[in-house]
One Martini backbone bead per residue (centre of mass of N, CA, C, O) as a GRO file, in nm:
protein
  111
    1MET     BB    1 -10.686 -16.341  12.428
    2ASN     BB    2 -10.714 -15.983  12.456
    3THR     BB    3 -10.854 -15.955  12.739
    4PHE     BB    4 -10.903 -15.936  13.064
    5THR     BB    5 -11.192 -16.041  13.067
    6GLU     BB    6 -11.137 -16.306  12.918
    7ARG     BB    7 -10.926 -16.415  13.119
    8LEU     BB    8 -11.099 -16.410  13.371
    9LYS     BB    9 -11.324 -16.599  13.273
   10THR     BB   10 -11.140 -16.840  13.214
   11ALA     BB   11 -11.027 -16.875  13.502
   12MET     BB   12 -11.296 -16.911  13.647
   13ALA     BB   13 -11.383 -17.162  13.489
   14ALA     BB   14 -11.131 -17.340  13.552
   15ARG     BB   15 -11.188 -17.296  13.881
   16LYS     BB   16 -11.488 -17.279  13.955
   17ILE     BB   17 -11.559 -16.955  13.989
   18SER     BB   18 -11.756 -16.725  14.097
   19GLN     BB   19 -11.829 -16.406  14.144
   20SER     BB   20 -11.907 -16.433  14.442
   21GLU     BB   21 -11.657 -16.595  14.533
   22LEU     BB   22 -11.443 -16.396  14.444
   23ALA     BB   23 -11.540 -16.162  14.615
   24ARG     BB   24 -11.507 -16.300  14.887
   25ARG     BB   25 -11.196 -16.366  14.861
   26LEU     BB   26 -11.121 -16.049  14.805
   27GLY     BB   27 -11.311 -15.832  14.953
   28VAL     BB   28 -11.543 -15.765  14.748
   29THR     BB   29 -11.775 -15.686  14.542
   30ARG     BB   30 -11.977 -15.820  14.308
   31GLY     BB   31 -11.985 -15.563  14.134
   32ALA     BB   32 -11.683 -15.551  14.071
   33VAL     BB   33 -11.667 -15.822  13.924
   34HIS     BB   34 -11.879 -15.758  13.714
   35LEU     BB   35 -11.721 -15.529  13.582
   36TRP     BB   36 -11.474 -15.702  13.499
   37CYS     BB   37 -11.661 -15.919  13.331
   38ASN     BB   38 -11.791 -15.653  13.142
   39SER     BB   39 -11.598 -15.409  13.062
   40THR     BB   40 -11.681 -15.148  13.245
   41THR     BB   41 -11.396 -15.128  13.342
   42LYS     BB   42 -11.067 -14.963  13.309
   43GLU     BB   43 -10.984 -15.024  13.609
   44LEU     BB   44 -10.697 -15.187  13.774
   45SER     BB   45 -10.538 -15.265  14.032
   46ALA     BB   46 -10.257 -15.419  14.121
   47PRO     BB   47 -10.353 -15.553  14.384
   48ASN     BB   48 -10.605 -15.685  14.255
   49ALA     BB   49 -10.459 -15.851  14.039
   50LEU     BB   50 -10.292 -16.018  14.244
   51LYS     BB   51 -10.531 -16.134  14.401
   52ILE     BB   52 -10.664 -16.279  14.169
   53ALA     BB   53 -10.424 -16.461  14.097
   54LYS     BB   54 -10.412 -16.600  14.371
   55VAL     BB   55 -10.700 -16.714  14.388
   56LEU     BB   56 -10.676 -16.853  14.086
   57GLN     BB   57 -10.396 -16.961  14.030
   58ILE     BB   58 -10.230 -16.744  13.844
   59ASN     BB   59 -10.075 -16.564  13.611
   60PRO     BB   60 -10.045 -16.224  13.624
   61TYR     BB   61  -9.935 -16.165  13.337
   62TRP     BB   62 -10.162 -16.299  13.187
   63LEU     BB   63 -10.400 -16.143  13.300
   64VAL     BB   64 -10.298 -15.848  13.222
   65PHE     BB   65 -10.115 -15.908  12.931
   66GLY     BB   66 -10.113 -16.208  12.792
   67GLU     BB   67  -9.858 -16.350  12.909
   68GLY     BB   68  -9.817 -16.657  12.863
   69SER     BB   69  -9.940 -16.858  13.098
   70MET     BB   70 -10.191 -16.926  13.317
   71GLU     BB   71 -10.008 -17.071  13.476
   72PRO     BB   72  -9.820 -17.076  13.729
   73LEU     BB   73  -9.485 -17.048  13.774
   74LEU     BB   74  -9.456 -17.239  14.025
   75GLU     BB   75  -9.550 -17.517  13.913
   76ALA     BB   76  -9.282 -17.600  13.754
   77LYS     BB   77  -9.099 -17.614  14.043
   78LEU     BB   78  -9.289 -17.831  14.168
   79GLU     BB   79  -9.378 -18.080  14.333
   80PRO     BB   80  -9.672 -18.234  14.378
   81LYS     BB   81  -9.677 -18.212  14.693
   82ALA     BB   82  -9.601 -17.912  14.710
   83LEU     BB   83  -9.837 -17.810  14.540
   84GLU     BB   84 -10.058 -17.915  14.728
   85LEU     BB   85  -9.977 -17.737  14.966
   86VAL     BB   86 -10.007 -17.463  14.831
   87GLU     BB   87 -10.307 -17.492  14.755
   88ALA     BB   88 -10.410 -17.531  15.044
   89VAL     BB   89 -10.304 -17.261  15.158
   90ASN     BB   90 -10.447 -17.068  14.948
   91ARG     BB   91 -10.743 -17.138  15.072
   92LEU     BB   92 -10.666 -16.971  15.303
   93ASN     BB   93 -10.658 -16.755  15.528
   94ASP     BB   94 -10.428 -16.559  15.672
   95SER     BB   95 -10.438 -16.679  15.963
   96ASP     BB   96 -10.428 -16.979  15.868
   97GLN     BB   97 -10.159 -16.958  15.723
   98ASP     BB   98  -9.992 -16.889  15.971
   99LEU     BB   99 -10.060 -17.146  16.124
  100ALA     BB  100  -9.954 -17.350  15.916
  101ILE     BB  101  -9.663 -17.255  15.923
  102ARG     BB  102  -9.610 -17.303  16.222
  103LEU     BB  103  -9.672 -17.606  16.217
  104LEU     BB  104  -9.466 -17.693  16.000
  105ASN     BB  105  -9.212 -17.578  16.159
  106GLN     BB  106  -9.250 -17.801  16.402
  107ILE     BB  107  -9.166 -18.017  16.217
  108LYS     BB  108  -8.966 -18.292  16.222
  109PRO     BB  109  -8.746 -18.438  16.049
  110ALA     BB  110  -8.657 -18.728  15.936
  111SER     BB  111  -8.354 -18.927  15.990
   0.00000   0.00000   0.00000
């Protein structure tokens, strides 16, 4: 895959996320996602590229530059249960993520 557009479409298909759903999760218009998916736009801001990578749970370097694996770098370092927690939290909006973190921090480890 040589282009950002090809990598974006591949990641969206792998994560089973439509253009409309990606737009909703990113807080952008569906038209913006449509432009990215059809090579119509030549510019993509760094913050949007990072948001896309976060939403699709992919390696941002792969998305933007085509370097490395599509899978996030974090995945290789986490145990399966920890990865499951990260993926669950990533699906939440910002305020719910804050709440989840506060709740998890209140749980006392078993002695």
